[in-house]
C-alpha positions as a Python dict, from the first residue, in 0.01 Angstrom:
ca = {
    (1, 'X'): (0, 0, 0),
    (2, 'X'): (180, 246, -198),
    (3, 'X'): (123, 588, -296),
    (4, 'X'): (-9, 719, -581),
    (5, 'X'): (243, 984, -777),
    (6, 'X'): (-84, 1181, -823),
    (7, 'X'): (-377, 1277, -595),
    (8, 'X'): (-692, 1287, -858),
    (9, 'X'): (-975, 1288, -594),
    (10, 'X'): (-1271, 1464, -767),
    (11, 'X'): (-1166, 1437, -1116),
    (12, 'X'): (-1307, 1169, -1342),
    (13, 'X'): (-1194, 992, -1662),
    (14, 'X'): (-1287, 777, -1945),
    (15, 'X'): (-1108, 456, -1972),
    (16, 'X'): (-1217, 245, -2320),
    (17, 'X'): (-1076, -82, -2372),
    (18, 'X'): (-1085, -148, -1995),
    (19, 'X'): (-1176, -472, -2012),
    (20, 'X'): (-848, -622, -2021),
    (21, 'X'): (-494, -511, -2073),
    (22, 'X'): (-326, -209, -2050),
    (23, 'X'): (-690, -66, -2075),
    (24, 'X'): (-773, -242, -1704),
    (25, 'X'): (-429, -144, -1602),
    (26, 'X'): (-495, 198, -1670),
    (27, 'X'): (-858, 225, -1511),
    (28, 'X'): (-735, 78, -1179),
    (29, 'X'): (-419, 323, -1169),
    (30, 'X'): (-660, 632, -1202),
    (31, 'X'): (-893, 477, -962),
    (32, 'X'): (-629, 390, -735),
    (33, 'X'): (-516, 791, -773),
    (34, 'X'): (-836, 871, -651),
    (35, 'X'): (-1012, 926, -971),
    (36, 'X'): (-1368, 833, -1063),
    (37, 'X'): (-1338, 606, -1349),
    (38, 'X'): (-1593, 523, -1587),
    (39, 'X'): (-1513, 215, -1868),
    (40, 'X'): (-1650, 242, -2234),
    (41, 'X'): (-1620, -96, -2379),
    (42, 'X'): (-1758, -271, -2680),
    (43, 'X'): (-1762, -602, -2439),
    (44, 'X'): (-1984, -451, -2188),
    (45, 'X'): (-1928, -753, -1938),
    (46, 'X'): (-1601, -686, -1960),
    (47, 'X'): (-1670, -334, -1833),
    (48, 'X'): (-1917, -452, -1594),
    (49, 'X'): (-1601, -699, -1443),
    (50, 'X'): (-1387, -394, -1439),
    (51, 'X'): (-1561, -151, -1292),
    (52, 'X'): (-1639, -406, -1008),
    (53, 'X'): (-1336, -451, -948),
    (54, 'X'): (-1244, -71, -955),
    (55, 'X'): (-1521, -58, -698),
    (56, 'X'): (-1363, -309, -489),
    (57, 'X'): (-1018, -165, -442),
}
């Protein structure tokens, strides 16, 4: 597992288009930093699908 460049634990941001792409990309990164990530999506499955799998890593 490798190591985030930056510790974000507590902070939170607002991913949109994070139902695919560099959008997805993106959320999981900040998640992955230790963010709390919440998707805004006009394909609100999509952003369901993400933020399960933001949940999951």
């Amino acid at each position: 597992m490798s190591l985030p460049a930056y510790d974000l634990t507590g902070r939170t941001a607002l991913v949109t288009g994070a139902a695919s792409g560099i959008g997805r990309a993106t959320a999981l990164l900040l998640a992955e930093a230790g963010a709390t990530v919440h998707c805004a999506d006009r394909d609100e499955k999509g952003a369901h699908a993400t933020a399960a799998a933001i949940t999951a890593e």
